[in-house]
Short mmCIF file of C-alpha atoms in Angstrom, two decimals:
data_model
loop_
_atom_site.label_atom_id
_atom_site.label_comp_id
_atom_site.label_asym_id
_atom_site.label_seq_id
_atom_site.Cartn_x
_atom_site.Cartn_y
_atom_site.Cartn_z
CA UNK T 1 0.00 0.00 0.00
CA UNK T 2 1.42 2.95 -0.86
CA UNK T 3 1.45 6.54 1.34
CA UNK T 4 1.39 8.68 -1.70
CA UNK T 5 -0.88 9.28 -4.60
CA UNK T 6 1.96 9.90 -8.02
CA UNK T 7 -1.32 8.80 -10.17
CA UNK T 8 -3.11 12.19 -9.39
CA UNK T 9 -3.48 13.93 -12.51
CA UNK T 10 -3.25 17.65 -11.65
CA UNK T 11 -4.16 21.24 -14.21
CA UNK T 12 -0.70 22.84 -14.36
CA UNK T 13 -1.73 25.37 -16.83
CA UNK T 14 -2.63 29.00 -16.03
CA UNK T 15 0.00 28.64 -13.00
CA UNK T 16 3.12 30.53 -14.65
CA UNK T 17 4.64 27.12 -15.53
CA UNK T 18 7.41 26.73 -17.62
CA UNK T 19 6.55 23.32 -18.80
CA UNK T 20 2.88 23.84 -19.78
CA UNK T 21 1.89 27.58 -20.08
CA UNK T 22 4.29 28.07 -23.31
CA UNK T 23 3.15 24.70 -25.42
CA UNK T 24 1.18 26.56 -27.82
CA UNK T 25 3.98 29.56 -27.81
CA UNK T 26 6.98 27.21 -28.16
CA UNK T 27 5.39 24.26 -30.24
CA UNK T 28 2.59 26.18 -31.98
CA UNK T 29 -0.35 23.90 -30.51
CA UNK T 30 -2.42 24.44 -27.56
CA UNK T 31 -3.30 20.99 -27.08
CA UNK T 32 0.54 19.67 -26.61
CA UNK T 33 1.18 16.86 -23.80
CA UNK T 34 4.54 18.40 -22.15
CA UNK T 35 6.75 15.62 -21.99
CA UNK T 36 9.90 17.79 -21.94
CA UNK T 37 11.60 20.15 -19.87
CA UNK T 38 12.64 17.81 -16.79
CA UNK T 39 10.38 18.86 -13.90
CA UNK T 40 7.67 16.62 -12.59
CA UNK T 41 3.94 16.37 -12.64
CA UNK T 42 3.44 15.35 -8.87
CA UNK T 43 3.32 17.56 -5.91
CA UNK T 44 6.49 17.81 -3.43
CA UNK T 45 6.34 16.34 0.00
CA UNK T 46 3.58 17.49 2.30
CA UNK T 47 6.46 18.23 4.58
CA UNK T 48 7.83 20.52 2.05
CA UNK T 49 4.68 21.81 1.37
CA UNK T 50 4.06 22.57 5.23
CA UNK T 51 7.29 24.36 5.63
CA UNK T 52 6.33 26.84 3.08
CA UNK T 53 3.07 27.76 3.85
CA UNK T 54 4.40 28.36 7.34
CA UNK T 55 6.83 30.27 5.74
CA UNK T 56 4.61 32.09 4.06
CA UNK T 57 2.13 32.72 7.35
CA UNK T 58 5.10 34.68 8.94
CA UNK T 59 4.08 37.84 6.77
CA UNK T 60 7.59 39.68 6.80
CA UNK T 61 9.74 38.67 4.04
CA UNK T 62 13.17 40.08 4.98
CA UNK T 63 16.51 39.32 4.27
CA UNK T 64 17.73 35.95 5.87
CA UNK T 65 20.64 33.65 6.93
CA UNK T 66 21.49 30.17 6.88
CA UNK T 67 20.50 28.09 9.81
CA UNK T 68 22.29 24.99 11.42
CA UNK T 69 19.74 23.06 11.05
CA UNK T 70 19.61 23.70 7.58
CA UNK T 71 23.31 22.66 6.93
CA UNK T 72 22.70 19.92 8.38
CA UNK T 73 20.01 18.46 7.02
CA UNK T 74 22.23 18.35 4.04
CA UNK T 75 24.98 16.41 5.70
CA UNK T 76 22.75 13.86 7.10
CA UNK T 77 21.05 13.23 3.80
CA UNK T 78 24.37 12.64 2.14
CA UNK T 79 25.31 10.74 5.31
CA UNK T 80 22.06 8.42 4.86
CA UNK T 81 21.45 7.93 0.90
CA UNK T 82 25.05 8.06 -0.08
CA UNK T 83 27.33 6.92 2.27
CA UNK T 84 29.08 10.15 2.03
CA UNK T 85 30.37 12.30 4.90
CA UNK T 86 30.62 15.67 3.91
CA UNK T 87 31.96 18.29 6.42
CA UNK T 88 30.14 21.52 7.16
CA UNK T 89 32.95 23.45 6.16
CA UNK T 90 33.08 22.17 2.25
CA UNK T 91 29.25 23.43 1.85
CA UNK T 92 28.91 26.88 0.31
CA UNK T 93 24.96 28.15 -1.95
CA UNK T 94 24.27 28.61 -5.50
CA UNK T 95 21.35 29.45 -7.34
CA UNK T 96 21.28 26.66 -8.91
CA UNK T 97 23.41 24.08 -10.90
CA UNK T 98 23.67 26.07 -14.38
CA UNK T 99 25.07 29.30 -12.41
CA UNK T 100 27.66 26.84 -10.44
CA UNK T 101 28.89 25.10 -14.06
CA UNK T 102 28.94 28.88 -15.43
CA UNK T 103 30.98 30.35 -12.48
CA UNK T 104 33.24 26.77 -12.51
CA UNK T 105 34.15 27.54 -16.10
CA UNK T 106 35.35 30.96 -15.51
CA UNK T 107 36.90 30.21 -12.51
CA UNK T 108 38.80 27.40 -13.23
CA UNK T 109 39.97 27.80 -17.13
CA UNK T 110 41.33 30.27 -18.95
CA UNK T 111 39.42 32.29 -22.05
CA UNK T 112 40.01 30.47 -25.08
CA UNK T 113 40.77 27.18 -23.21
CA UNK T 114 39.39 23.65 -24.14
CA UNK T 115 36.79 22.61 -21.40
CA UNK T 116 36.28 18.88 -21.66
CA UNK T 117 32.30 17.61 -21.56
CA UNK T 118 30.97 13.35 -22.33
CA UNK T 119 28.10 14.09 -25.31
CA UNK T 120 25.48 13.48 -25.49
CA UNK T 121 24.81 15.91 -22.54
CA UNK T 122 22.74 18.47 -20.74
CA UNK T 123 22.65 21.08 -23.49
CA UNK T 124 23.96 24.64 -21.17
CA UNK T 125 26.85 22.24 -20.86
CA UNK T 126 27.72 23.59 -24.19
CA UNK T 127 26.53 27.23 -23.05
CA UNK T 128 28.47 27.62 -20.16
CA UNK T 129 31.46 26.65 -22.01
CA UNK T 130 30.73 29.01 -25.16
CA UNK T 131 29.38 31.72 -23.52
CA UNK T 132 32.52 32.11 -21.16
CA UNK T 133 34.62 32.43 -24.25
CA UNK T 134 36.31 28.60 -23.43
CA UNK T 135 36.16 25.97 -26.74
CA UNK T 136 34.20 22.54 -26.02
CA UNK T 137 36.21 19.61 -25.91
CA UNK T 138 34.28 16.71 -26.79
CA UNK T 139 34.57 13.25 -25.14
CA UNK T 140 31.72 11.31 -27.09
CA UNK T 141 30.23 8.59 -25.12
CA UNK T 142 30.07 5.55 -26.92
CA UNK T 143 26.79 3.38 -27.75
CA UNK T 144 28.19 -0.48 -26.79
CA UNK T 145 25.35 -3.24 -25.89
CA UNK T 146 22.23 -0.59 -25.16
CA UNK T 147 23.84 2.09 -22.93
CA UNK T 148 26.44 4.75 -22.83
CA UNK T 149 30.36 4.25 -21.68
CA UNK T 150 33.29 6.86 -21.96
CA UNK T 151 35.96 6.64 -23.84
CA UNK T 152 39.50 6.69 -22.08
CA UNK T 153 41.61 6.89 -24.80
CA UNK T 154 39.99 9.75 -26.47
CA UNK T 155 39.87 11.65 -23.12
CA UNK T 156 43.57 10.96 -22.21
CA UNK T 157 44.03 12.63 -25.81
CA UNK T 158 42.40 15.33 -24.59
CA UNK T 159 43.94 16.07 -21.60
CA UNK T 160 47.32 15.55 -23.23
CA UNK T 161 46.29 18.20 -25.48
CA UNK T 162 45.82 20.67 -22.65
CA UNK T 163 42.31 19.99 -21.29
CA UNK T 164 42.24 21.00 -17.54
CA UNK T 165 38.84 21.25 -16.58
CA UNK T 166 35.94 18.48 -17.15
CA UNK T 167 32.19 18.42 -16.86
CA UNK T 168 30.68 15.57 -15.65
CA UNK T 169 27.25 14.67 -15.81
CA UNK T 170 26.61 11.76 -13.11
CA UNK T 171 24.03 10.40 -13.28
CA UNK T 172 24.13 10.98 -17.31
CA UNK T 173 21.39 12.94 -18.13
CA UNK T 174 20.20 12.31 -21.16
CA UNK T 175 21.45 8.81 -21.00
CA UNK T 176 20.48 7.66 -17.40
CA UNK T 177 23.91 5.63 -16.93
CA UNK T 178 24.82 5.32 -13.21
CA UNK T 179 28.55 5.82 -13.47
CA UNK T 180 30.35 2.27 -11.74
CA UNK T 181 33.07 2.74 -9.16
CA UNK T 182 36.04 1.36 -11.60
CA UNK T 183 34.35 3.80 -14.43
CA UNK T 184 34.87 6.69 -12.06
CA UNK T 185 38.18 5.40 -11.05
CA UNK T 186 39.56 5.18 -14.14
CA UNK T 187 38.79 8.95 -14.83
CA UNK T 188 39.68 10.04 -11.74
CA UNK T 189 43.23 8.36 -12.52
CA UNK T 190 43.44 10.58 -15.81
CA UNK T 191 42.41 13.80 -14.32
CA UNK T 192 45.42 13.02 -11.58
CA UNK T 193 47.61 12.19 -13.62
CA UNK T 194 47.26 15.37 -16.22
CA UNK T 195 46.07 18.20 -13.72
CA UNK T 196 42.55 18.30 -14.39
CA UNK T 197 39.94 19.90 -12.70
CA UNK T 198 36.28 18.22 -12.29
CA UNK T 199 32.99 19.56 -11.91
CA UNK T 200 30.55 17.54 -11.00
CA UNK T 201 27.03 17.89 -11.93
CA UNK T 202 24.99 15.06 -9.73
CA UNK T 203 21.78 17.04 -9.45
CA UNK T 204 20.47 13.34 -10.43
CA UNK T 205 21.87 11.67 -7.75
CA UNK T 206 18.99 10.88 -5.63
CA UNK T 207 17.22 9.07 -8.77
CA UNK T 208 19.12 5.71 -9.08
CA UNK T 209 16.45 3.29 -10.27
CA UNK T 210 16.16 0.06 -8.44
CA UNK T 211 19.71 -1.93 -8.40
CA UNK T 212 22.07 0.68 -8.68
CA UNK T 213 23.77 2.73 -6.47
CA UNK T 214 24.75 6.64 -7.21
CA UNK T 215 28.25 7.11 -5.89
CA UNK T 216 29.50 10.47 -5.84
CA UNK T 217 32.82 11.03 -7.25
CA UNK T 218 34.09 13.31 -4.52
CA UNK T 219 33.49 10.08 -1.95
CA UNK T 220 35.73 7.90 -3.88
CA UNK T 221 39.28 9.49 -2.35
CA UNK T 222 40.79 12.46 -0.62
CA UNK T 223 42.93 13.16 -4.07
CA UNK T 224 39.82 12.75 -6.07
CA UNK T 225 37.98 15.20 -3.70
CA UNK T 226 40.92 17.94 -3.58
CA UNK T 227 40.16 18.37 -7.41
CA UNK T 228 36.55 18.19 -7.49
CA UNK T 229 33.94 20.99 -7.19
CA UNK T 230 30.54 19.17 -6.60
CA UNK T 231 27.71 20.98 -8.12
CA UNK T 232 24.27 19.48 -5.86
CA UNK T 233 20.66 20.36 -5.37
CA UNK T 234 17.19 18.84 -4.25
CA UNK T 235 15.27 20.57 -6.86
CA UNK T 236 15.29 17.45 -9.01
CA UNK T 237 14.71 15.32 -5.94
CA UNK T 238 11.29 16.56 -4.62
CA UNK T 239 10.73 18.85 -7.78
CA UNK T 240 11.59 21.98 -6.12
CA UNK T 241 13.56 23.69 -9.81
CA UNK T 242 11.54 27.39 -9.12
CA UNK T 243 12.58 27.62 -5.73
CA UNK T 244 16.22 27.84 -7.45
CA UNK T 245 18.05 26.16 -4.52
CA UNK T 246 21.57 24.64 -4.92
CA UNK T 247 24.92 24.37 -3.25
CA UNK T 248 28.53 23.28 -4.01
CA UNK T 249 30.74 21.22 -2.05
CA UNK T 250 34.40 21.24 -2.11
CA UNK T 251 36.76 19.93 0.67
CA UNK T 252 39.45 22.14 -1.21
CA UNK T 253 39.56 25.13 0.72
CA UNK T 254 41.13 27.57 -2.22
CA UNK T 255 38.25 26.21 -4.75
CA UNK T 256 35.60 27.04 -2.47
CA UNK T 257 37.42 30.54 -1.31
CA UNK T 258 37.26 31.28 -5.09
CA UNK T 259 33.80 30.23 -6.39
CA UNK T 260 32.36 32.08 -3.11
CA UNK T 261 34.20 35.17 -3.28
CA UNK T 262 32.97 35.26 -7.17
CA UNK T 263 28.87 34.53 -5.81
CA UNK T 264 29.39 37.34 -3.11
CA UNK T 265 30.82 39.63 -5.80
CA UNK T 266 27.44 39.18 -7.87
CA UNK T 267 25.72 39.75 -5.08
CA UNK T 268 24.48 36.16 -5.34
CA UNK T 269 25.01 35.29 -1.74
CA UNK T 270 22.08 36.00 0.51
CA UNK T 271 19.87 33.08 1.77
CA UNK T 272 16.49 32.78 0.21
CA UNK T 273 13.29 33.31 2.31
CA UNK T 274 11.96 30.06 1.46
CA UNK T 275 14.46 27.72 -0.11
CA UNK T 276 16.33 26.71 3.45
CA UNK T 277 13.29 25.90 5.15
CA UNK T 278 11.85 23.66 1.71
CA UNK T 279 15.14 21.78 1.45
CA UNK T 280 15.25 21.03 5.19
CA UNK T 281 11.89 19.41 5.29
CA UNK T 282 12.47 18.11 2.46
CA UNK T 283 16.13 16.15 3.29
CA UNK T 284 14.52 15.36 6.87
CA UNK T 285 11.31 13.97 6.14
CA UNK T 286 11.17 13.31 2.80
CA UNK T 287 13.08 9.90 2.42
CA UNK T 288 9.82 7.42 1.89
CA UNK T 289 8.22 10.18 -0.24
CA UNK T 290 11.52 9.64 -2.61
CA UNK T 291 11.68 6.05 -2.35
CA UNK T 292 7.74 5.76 -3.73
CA UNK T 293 8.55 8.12 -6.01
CA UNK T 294 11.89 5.85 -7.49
CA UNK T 295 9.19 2.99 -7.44
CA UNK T 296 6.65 5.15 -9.39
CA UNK T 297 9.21 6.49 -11.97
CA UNK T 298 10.46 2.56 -12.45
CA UNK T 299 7.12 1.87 -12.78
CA UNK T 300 6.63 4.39 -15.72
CA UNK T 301 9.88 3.43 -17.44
CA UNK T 302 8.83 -0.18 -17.77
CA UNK T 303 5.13 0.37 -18.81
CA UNK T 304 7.10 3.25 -21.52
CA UNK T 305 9.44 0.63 -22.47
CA UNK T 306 7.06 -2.38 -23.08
CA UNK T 307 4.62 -0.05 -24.30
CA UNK T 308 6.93 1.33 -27.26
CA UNK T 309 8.39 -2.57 -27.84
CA UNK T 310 4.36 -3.25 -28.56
CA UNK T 311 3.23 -0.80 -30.80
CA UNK T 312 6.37 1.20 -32.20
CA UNK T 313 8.89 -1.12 -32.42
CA UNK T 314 11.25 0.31 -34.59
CA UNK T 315 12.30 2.86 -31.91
CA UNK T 316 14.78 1.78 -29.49
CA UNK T 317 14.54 2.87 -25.67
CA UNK T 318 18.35 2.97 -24.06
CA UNK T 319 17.12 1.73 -20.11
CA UNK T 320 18.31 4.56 -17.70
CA UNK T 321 19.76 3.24 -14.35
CA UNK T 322 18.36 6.68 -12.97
CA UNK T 323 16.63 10.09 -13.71
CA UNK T 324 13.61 10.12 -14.97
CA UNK T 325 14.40 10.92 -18.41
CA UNK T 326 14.16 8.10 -20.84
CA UNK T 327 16.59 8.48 -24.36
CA UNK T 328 14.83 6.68 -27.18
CA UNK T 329 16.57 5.99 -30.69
CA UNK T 330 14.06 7.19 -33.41
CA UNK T 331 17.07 6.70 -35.89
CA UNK T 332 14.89 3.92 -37.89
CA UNK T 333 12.37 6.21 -38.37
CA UNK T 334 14.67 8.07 -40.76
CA UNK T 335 13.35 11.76 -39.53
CA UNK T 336 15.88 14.66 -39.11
CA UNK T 337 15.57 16.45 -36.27
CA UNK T 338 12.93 18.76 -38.55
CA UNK T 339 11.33 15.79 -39.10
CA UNK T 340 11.11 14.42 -35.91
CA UNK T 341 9.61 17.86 -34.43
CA UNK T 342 7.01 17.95 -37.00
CA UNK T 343 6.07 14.42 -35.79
CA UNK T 344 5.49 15.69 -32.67
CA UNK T 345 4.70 18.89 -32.63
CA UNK T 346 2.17 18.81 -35.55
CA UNK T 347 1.30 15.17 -35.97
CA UNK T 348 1.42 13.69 -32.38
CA UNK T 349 0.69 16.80 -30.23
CA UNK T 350 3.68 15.84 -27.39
CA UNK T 351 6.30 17.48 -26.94
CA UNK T 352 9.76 15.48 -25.90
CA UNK T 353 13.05 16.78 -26.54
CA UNK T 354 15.09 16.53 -29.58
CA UNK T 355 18.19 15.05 -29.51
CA UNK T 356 20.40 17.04 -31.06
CA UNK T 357 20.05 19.81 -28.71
CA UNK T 358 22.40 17.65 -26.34
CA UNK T 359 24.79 17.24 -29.31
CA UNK T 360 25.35 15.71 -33.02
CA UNK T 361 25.59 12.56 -31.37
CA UNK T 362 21.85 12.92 -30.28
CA UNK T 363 20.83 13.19 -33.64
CA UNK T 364 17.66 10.96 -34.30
CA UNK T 365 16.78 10.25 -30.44
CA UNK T 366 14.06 11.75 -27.70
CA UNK T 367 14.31 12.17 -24.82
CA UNK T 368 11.34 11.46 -22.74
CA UNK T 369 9.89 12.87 -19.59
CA UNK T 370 8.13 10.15 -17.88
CA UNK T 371 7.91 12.07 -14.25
CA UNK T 372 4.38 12.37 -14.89
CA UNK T 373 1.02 10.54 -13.85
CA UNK T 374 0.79 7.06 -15.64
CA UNK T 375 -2.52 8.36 -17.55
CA UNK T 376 -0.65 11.41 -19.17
CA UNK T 377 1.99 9.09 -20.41
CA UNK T 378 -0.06 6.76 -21.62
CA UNK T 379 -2.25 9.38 -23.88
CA UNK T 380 1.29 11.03 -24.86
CA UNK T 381 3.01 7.37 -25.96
CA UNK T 382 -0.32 6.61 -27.91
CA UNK T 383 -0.35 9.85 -29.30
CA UNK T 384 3.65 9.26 -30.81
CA UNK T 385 2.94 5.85 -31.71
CA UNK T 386 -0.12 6.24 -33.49
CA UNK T 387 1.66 9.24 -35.82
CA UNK T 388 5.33 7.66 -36.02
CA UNK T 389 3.35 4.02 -37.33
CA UNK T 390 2.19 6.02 -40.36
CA UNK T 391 6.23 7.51 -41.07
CA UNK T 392 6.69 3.98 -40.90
CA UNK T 393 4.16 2.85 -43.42
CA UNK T 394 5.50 5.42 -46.32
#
């Protein structure tokens, strides 16, 4: 029996939302099923939600600091899902995980330097790196038996070259690969060995699906840890993304001096009203809320994946070991990206995300949002199927 109700479908629209206010404005149809932009269709905790309306109740909405308890909350979290003791002192705020990558890049490369990042990818992967005046340095991941694995040689070709700072995306998002200890290992020996800086994006990190196990790649060793700005947040977690709460950790004391004396000089520094007391609730009392959720998502993924096996074959779902994003090969479909927006856009009415927005090497896939009531991904995967069988037919 379950606590919490993920089936509850729930009217988004007319609420300033990002993911479903804009359909008609960003895929020219009012009827779109958002399947896209990775937030989720269920409500956050009831703890969460208690700590803000409190919040609210108070009535004065002044400037605020960060509480103990709130620092805390974070450590035990860590201390309880991930095996990971992190020390008060290595914990410094962000508004969120894009502005930490930005601030990384300029901080720790030079203009006009190569900046390393594993495509596919989170597409402001490539932003942050162009937009700071730094050149990308791509790492493609390679396709081998149905998922995503890096490629050492390349990288070490890379770094040879001059590469000193990496992006990592761990979890993978858009390929859902829960990076293994000797994976990490392995990079961790090459960034060592050639002087190279990691940041790690692991705003995933709470979404390992059932049999894996996130491992954070500041836990594996002091060394790995001394070279390693981790770049966190709940938003994902307990779908928290416009409260804009996020926070770094890094047990090397000049990186964190750096990256904090760069958010206090954009003024960037001051504790949010609500965030602190959203993200404490929510890393206190929210651990069986996330583990139904994990359950749910799983759920979804394997009705998504049987579903598509059934009726649209030819497409090709790559299993995700976490998030909630599923990457599906459309490549036999043999549909641009053009082509594969009209299908959706126009013919299906969903909206996923096109792949090659993370990168040539997404050319021809979707990715998939199934954080979402079953009953809106089942009208959305009938929708795609029913249009992409009649590409098929011509």
């Amino acid at each position: 029996m379950t606590k919490y109700d993920f089936d509850r479908a729930q009217d988004r629209t007319n609420t300033h939302s990002y993911k479903w206010d804009q359909v008609e404005k960003l895929f020219g149809n009012k009827d779109i099923l958002p399947l896209w932009v990775a937030d989720m269709d269920f409500e956050s905790p009831p703890a969460v939600k208690e700590a803000l309306v409190r919040r609210a109740e108070q009535g004065i909405y002044g400037y605020c600091i960060l509480s103990n308890s709130y620092i805390d909350s974070i450590t035990g979290w860590f201390r309880r899902r991930h095996d990971w003791e992190i020390s008060k002192e290595w914990i410094s705020q962000s508004p969120g995980i894009v502005t930490t990558l930005s601030l990384a890049v300029e901080l720790f490369s030079e203009p006009g330097a190569e900046v390393i990042l594993q495509s596919p990818v989170y597409y402001p992967f490539y932003d942050v790196i162009k937009m700071n005046g730094r050149k990308v340095a791509d790492n493609p991941l390679v396709l081998r038996n149905g998922r995503y694995e890096m490629d050492y040689e390349q990288l070490e070709g890379l770094m040879k070259g001059g590469a000193k700072l990496l992006l990592l995306c761990s979890p993978h998002n858009p390929g859902g690969r829960v990076w293994e200890r000797e994976e990490l290992l392995r990079l961790g020996e090459l960034c060592l060995q050639y002087g190279v800086t990691v940041v790690s994006d692991e705003i995933h990190c709470d979404l390992a699906l059932p049999g894996h196990k996130h491992i954070p790649f500041a836990s594996l060793s002091k060394e790995l840890s001394d070279i390693t700005l981790m770049a966190l947040a709940p938003t994902k977690t307990f779908n928290l993304p416009g409260i804009h709460s996020s926070f770094i950790v890094a047990s090397n004391p000049e990186m964190k001096r750096k990256f904090e004396t760069r958010i206090k000089t954009l003024s960037l520094h001051m504790a949010s009203f609500f965030a602190q007391d959203a993200v404490e609730a929510a890393y206190t009392e929210g651990d069986e809320w996330v583990d139904e959720l994990i359950t749910y998502i799983n759920g979804n993924i394997e009705y998504a994946t049987s579903y598509l096996a059934e009726h649209l074959p030819q497409v090709k779902v790559m299993k995700p070991e976490a998030t909630y994003l599923l990457w599906v090969d459309c490549r036999a479909l043999g549909l641009n990206g053009a082509g594969l927006k009209k299908l959706m856009y126009q013919e299906a009415g969903v909206a996923f995300n096109e792949g090659s927005v993370y990168g040539s090497e997404g050319e021809g896939f979707l990715r998939i949002n199934v954080a979402c009531p079953r009953s809106i991904l089942q009208a959305a995967l009938e929708r795609f199927s029913a249009a992409a069988a009649k590409v098929v037919v011509k």
